[in-house]
Tab-separated table of C-alpha atoms and ligand atoms in Angstrom:
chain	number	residue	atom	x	y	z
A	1	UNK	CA	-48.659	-322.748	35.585
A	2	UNK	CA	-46.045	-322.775	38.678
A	3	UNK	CA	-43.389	-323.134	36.145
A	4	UNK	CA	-44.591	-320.785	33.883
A	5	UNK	CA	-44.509	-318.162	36.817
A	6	UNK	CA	-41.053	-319.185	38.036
A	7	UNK	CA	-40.066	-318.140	34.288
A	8	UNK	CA	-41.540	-315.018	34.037
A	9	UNK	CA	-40.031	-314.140	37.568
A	10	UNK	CA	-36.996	-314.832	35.946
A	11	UNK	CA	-37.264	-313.100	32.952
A	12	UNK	CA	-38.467	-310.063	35.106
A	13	UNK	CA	-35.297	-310.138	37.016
A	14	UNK	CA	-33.373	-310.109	34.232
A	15	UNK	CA	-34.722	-307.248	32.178
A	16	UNK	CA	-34.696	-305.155	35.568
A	17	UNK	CA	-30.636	-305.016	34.616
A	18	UNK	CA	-31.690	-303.093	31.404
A	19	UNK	CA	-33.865	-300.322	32.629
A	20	UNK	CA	-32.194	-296.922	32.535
A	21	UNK	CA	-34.358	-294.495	31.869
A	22	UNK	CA	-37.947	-293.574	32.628
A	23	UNK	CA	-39.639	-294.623	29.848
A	24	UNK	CA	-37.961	-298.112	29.968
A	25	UNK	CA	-39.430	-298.261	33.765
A	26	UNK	CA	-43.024	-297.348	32.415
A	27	UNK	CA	-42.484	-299.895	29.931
A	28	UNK	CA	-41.600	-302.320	32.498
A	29	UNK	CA	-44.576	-301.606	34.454
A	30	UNK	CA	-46.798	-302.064	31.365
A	31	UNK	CA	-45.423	-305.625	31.165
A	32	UNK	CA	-46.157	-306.797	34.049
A	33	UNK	CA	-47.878	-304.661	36.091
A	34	UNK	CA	-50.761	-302.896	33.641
A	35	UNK	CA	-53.874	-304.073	32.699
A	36	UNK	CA	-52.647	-306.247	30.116
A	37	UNK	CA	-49.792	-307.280	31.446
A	38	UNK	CA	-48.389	-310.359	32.414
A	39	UNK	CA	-49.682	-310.380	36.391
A	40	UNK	CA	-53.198	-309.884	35.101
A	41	UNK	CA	-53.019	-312.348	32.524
A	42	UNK	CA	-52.116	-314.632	35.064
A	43	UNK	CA	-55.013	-313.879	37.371
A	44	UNK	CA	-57.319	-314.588	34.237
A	45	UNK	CA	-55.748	-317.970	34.100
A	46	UNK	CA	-56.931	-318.558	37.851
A	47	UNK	CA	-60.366	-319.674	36.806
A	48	UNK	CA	-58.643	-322.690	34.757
A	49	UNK	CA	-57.007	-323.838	37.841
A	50	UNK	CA	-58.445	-326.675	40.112
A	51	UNK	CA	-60.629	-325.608	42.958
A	52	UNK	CA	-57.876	-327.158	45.813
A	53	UNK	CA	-54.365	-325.576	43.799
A	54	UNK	CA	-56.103	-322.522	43.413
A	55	UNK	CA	-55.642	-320.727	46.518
A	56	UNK	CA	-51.475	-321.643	46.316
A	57	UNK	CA	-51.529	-320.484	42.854
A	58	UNK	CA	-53.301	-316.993	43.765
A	59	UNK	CA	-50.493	-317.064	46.759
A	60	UNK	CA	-47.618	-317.491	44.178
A	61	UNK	CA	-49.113	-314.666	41.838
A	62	UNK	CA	-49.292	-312.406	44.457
A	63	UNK	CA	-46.055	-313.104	45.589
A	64	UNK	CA	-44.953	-312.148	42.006
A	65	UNK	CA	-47.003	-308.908	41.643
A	66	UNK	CA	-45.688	-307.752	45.126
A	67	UNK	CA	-42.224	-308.470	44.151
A	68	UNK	CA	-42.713	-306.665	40.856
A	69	UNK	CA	-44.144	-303.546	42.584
A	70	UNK	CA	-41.359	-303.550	45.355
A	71	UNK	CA	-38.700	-303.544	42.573
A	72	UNK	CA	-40.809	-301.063	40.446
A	73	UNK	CA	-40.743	-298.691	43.440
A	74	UNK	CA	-36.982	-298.608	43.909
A	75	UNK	CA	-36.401	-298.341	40.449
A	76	UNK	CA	-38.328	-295.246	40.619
A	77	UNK	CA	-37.105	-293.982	43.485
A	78	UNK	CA	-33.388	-294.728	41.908
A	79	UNK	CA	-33.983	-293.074	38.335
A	80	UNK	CA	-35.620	-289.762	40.527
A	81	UNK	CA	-32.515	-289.318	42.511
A	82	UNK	CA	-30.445	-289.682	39.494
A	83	UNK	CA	-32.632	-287.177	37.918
A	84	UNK	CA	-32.196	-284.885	40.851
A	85	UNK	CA	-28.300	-285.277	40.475
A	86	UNK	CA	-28.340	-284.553	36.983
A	87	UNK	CA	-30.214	-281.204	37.622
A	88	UNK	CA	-27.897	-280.248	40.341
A	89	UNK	CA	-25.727	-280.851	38.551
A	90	UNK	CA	-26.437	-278.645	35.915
A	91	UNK	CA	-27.757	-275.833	38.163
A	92	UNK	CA	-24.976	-275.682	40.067
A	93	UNK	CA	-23.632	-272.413	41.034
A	94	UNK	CA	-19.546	-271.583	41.065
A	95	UNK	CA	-19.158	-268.981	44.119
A	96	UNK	CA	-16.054	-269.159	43.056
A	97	UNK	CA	-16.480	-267.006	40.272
A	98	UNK	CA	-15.828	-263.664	40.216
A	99	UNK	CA	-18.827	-261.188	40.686
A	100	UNK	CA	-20.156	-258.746	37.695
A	101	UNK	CA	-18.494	-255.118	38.433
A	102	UNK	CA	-21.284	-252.546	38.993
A	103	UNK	CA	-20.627	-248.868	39.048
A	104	UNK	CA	-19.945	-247.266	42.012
A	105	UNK	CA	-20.234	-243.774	42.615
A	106	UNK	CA	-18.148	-241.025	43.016
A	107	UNK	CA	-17.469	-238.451	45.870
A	108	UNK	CA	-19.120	-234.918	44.579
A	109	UNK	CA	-15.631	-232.608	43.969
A	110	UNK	CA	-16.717	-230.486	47.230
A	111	UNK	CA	-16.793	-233.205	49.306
A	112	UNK	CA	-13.161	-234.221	48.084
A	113	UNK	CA	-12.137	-230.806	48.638
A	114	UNK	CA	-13.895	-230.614	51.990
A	115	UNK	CA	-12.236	-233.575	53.071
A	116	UNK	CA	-9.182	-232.373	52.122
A	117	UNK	CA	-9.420	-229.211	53.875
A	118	UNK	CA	-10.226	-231.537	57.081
A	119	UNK	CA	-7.292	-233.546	56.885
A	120	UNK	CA	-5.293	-230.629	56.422
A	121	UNK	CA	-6.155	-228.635	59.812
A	122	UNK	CA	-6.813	-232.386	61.269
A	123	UNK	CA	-3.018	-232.754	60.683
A	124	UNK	CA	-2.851	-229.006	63.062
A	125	UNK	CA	-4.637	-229.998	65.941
A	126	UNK	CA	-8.237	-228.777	65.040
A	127	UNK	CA	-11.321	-230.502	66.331
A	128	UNK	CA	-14.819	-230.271	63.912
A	129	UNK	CA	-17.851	-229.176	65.547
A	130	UNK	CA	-21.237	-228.496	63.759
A	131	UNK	CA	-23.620	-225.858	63.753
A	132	UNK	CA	-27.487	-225.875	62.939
A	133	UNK	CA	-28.471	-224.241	59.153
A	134	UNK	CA	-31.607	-222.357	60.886
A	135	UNK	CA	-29.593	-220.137	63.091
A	136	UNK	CA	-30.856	-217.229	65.934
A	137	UNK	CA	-30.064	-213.736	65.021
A	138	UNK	CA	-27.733	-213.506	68.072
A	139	UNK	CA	-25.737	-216.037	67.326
A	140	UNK	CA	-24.994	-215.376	63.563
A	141	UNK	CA	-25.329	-211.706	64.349
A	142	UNK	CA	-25.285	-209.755	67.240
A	143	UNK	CA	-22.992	-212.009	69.779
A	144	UNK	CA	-20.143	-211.849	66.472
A	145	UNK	CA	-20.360	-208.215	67.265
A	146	UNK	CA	-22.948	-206.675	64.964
A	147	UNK	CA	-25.734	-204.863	66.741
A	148	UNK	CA	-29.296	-204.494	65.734
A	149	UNK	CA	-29.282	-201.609	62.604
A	150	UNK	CA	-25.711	-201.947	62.053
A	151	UNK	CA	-24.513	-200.998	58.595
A	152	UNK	CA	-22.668	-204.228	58.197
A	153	UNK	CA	-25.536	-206.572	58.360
A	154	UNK	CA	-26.154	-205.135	55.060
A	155	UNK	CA	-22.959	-207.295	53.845
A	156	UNK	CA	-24.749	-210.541	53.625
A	157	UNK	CA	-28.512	-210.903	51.881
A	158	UNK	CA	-30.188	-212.442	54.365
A	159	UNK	CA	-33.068	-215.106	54.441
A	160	UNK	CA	-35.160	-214.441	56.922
A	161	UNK	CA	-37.716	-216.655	58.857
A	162	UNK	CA	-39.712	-214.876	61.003
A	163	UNK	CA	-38.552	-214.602	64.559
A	164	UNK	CA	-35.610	-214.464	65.386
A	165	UNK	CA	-34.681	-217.154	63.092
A	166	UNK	CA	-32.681	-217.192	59.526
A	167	UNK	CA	-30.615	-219.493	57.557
A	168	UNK	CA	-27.312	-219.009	58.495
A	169	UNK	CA	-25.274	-216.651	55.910
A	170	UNK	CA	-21.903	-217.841	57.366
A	171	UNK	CA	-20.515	-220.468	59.759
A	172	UNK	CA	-19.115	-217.788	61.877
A	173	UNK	CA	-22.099	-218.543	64.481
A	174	UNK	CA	-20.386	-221.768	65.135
A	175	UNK	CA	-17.756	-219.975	67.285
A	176	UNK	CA	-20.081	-218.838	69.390
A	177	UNK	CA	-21.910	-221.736	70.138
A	178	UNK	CA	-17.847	-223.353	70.545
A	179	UNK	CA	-17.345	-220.576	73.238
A	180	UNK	CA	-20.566	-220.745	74.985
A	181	UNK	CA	-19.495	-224.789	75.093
A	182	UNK	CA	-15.578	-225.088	75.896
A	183	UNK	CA	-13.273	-222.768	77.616
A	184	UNK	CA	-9.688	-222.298	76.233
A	185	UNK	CA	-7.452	-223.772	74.614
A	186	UNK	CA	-9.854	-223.817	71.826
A	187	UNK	CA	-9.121	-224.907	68.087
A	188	UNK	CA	-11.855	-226.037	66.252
A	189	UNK	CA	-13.487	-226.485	62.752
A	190	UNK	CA	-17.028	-225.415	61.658
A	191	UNK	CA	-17.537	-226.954	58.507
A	192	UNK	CA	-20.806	-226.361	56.620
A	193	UNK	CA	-23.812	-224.790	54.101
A	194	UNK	CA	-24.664	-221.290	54.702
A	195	UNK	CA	-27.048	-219.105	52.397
A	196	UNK	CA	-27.186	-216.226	50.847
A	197	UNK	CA	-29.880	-214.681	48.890
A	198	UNK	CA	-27.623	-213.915	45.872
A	199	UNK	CA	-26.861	-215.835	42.643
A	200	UNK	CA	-24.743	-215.221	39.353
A	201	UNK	CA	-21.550	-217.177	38.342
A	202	UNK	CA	-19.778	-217.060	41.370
A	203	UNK	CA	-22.367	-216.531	43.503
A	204	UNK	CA	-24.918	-219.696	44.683
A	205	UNK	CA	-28.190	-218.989	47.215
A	206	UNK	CA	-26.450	-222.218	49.383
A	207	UNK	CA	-22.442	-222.659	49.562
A	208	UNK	CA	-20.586	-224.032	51.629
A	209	UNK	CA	-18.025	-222.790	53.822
A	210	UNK	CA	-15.529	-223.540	56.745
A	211	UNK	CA	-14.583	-222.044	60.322
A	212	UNK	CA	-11.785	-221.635	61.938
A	213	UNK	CA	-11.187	-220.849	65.648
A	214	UNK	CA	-8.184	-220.588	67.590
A	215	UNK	CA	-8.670	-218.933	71.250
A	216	UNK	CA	-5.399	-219.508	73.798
A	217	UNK	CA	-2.999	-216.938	75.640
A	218	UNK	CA	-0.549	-215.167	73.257
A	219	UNK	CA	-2.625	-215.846	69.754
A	220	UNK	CA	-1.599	-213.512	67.156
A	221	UNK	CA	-1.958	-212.650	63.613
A	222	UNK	CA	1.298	-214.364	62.823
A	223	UNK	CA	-0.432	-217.832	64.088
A	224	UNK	CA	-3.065	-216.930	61.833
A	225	UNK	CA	-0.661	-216.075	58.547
A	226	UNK	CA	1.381	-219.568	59.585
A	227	UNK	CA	-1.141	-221.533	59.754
A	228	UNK	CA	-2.827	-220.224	56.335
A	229	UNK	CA	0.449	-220.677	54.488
A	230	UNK	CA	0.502	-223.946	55.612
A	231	UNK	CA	-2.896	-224.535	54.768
A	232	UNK	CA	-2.470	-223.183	50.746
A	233	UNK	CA	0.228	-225.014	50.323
A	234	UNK	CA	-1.248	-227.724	51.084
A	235	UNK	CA	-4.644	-227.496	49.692
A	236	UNK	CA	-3.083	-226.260	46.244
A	237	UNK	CA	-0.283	-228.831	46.554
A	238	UNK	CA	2.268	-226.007	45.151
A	239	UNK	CA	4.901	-223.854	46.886
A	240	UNK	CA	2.133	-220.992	47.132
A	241	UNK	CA	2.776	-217.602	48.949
A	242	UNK	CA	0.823	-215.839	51.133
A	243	UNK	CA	-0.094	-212.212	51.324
A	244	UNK	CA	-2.727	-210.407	54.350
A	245	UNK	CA	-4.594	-207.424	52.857
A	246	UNK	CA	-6.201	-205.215	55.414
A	247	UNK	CA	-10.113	-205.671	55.379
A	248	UNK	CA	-13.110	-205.081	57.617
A	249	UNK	CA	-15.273	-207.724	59.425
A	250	UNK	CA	-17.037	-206.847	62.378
A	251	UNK	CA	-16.009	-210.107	64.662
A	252	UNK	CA	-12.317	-209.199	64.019
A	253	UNK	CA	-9.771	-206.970	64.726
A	254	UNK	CA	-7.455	-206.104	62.682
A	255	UNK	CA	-9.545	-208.129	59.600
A	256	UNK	CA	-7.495	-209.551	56.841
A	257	UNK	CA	-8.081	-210.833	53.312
A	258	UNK	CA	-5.897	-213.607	52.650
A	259	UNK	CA	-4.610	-213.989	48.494
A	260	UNK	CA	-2.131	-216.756	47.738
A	261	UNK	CA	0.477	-216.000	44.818
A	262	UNK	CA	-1.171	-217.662	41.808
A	263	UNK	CA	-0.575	-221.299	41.652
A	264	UNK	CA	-1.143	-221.172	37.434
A	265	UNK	CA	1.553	-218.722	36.602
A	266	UNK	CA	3.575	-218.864	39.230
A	267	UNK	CA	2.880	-214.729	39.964
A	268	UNK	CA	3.434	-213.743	36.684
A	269	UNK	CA	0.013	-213.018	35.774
A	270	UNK	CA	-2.529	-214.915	33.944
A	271	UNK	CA	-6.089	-215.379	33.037
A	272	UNK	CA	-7.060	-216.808	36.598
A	273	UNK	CA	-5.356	-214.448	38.509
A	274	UNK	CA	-6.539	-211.326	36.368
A	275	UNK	CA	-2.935	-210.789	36.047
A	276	UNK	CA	-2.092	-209.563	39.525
A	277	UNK	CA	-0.082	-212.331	40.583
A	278	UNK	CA	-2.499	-212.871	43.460
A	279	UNK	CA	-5.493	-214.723	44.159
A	280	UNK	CA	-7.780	-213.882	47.562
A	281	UNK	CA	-8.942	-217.054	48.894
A	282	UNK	CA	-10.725	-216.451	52.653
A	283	UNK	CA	-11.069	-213.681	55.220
A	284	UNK	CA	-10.254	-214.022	58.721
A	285	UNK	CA	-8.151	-212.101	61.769
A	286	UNK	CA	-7.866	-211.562	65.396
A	287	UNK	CA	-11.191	-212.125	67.040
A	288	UNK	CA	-12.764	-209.461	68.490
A	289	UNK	CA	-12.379	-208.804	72.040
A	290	UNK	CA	-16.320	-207.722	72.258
A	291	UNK	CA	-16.996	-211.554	70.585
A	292	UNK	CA	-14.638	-212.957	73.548
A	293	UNK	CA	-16.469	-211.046	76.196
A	294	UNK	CA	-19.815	-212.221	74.550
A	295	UNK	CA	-19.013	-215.441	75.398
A	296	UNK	CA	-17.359	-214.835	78.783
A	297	UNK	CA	-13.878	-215.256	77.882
A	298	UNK	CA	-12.029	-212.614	79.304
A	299	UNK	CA	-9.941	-210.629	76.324
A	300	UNK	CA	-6.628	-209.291	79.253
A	301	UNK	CA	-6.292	-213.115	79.439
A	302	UNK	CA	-6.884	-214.807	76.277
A	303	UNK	CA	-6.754	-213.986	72.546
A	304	UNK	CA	-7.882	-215.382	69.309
A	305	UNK	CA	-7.726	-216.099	65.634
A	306	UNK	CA	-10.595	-217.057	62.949
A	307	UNK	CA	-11.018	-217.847	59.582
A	308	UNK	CA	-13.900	-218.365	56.953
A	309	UNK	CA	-12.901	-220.385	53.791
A	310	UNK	CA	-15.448	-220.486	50.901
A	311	UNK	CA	-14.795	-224.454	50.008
A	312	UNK	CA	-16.480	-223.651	46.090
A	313	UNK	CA	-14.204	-221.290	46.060
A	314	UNK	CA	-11.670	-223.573	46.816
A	315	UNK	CA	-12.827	-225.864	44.720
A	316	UNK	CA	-13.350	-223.664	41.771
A	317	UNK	CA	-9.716	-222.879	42.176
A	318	UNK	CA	-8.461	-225.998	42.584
A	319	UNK	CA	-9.892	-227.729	39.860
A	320	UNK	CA	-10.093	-224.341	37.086
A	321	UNK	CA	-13.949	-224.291	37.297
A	322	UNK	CA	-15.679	-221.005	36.041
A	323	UNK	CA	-19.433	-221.497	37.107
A	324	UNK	CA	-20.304	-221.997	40.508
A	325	UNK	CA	-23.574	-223.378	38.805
A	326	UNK	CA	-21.351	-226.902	37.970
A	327	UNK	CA	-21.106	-228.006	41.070
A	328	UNK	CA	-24.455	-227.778	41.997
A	329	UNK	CA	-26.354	-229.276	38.446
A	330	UNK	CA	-25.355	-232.395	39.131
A	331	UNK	CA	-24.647	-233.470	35.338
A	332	UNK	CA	-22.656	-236.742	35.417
A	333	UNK	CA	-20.559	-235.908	32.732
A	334	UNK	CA	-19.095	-233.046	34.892
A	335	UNK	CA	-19.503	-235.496	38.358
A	336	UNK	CA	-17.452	-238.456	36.422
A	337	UNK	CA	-14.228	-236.532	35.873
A	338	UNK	CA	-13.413	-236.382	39.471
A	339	UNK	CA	-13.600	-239.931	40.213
A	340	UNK	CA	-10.414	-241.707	41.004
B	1	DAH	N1	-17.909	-214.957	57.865
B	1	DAH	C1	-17.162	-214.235	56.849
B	1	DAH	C2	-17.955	-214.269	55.541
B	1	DAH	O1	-18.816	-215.082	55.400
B	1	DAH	C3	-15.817	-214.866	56.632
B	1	DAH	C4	-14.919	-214.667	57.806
B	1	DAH	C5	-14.144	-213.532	57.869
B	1	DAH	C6	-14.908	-215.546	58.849
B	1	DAH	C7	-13.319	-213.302	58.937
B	1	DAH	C8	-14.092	-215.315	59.938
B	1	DAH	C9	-13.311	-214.186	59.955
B	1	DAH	O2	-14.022	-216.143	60.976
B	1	DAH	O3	-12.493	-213.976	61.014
B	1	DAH	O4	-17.709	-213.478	54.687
């Protein structure tokens, strides 16, 4: 029986070298290990042994059965991490690889165009200050220099909120709050929505619309006219004239309306500029002294310029777009054409 043992540890040894894959191990384990196998067998075979050999013979079979489950368990334990390996390996992600693309957004065209404008009077020296939307009657009215009743509040449909409050109908307001802030030099942006009630296809109940302010000793309307023709040329990227209309607005004095020669025809007349040659693009002038002395600047020492640009207008202009509406609809198909 001892020899018979020695064999079949032998033969174990040897077929160990042949098993490569799981099934082969469970096969393996059948042989010797499972209820028929070969270890078991041999256990059976105890009762034909003599009373005195028997306990060294049980010794040598267990020796065998242990030595067939230690190499069972690393053979497991082998063919798992293998296993493991080969799913890595298969799994494995490149990082290398270059990412899928996914759309990216646009910037809406008045935010290009309000940017723009930025950069353009960034390049001059101006500073950007904000307003609120829900604005007091005194600052969007009265302190700019139209009283209670006056005929020219009639200019701007108001929203009203009760109060004293209303949405802003201009940015104008914001020089107030900039004077009632900062003493001069001042030269600042307001940038921002106002709202109007009034609506057709130049006309929107929000727009938007930016400020300018320039208080300092010796301001005149010729800073105001250099600065604008600097400004349109810019904006419209073309060697644009400029041209001051007389015009009323209560927080300045003289008013202007500003028109640029047209940028399409070159002043010859055309479609966009209802063949005049000219185009008005913002309002502005010499600020009023009453609007200084609101804000305790004194007018015998210091003078001022302001400007309000409508930035759809701008925009409308810019770009050759006929319906305020557009901008404001949101339809992609409009949106994706100004995407770089
Ligand atoms: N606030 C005026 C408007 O909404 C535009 C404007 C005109 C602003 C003249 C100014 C200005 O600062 O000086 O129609």
């Amino acid at each position: 029986m001892e020899q018979r043992i020695r064999a079949l540890r032998e033969q174990m040894e040897q077929r160990l070298g042949q098993v490569d894959s799981k099934e082969k191990l469970a096969a393996f384990w059948q042989e010797y290990l499972g209820k028929k196998g070969s270890i078991a067998e041999l256990m059976k075979g105890l009762g034909a042994v003599s009373k005195e050999d028997r306990p060294a013979m049980g010794k040598v079979i267990n020796e065998f059965k242990a030595q067939a489950e230690a190499r069972y368990k690393a053979l497991n334990e082998k063919m798992e991490q293998l296993e493991l390996a080969a799913r890595n390996r298969l799994e494995a992600v490149d990082i290398t690889l270059p990412a899928q693309k996914r759309p990216l957004g646009g910037l809406h065209p008045l935010t290009i165009v309000k940017d723009e404008m930025i950069n353009v009077f960034a390049g001059m020296g101006f500073e950007i200050f904000e307003g609120p939307e829900v604005e007091d009657d005194d600052h969007n009215f009265t302190r700019l220099n139209v009283p209670k009743d006056h005929p020219s509040r009639d200019m701007q449909d108001t929203f009203y909120l009760g109060g004293d409050l209303l949405l802003r109908t201009q940015t104008s307001g914001g020089q107030i709050r900039v004077m009632d802030l900062e003493k001069p030099p001042i030269k600042v942006l307001v940038p921002g929505r106002v709202f109007r009630s009034d609506s057709d296809a130049t006309h929107s109940p929000m727009f938007h619309q930016m400020e300018g302010l320039v208080v300092d000793k010796h301001i005149t309307l010729c800073d105001l006219q250099g600065l604008l023709d600097k400004f349109v040329k810019q904006i419209f990227d073309a060697d644009v004239k400029t041209r001051l209309r007389p015009s009323y607005f209560p927080f300045t004095e003289p008013s202007v309306e500003v028109d640029v020669s047209c940028f399409e025809c070159g002043g010859k007349g055309c479609s966009l500029c209802k063949h005049t040659g000219w185009i008005e693009v913002l309002g502005g002038g010499v600020v009023h002294p009453h609007v200084l002395e609101n804000c305790g600047i004194d007018p015998k020492e210091y003078s001022g310029i302001a400007f309000g640009i409508g930035i759809e207008r701008i925009t409308m202009l810019k770009y050759g777009i006929n319906n305020i509406g557009l901008l404001f609809e949101n339809d992609l198909r409009f949106l994706k054409q100004f995407k770089e």
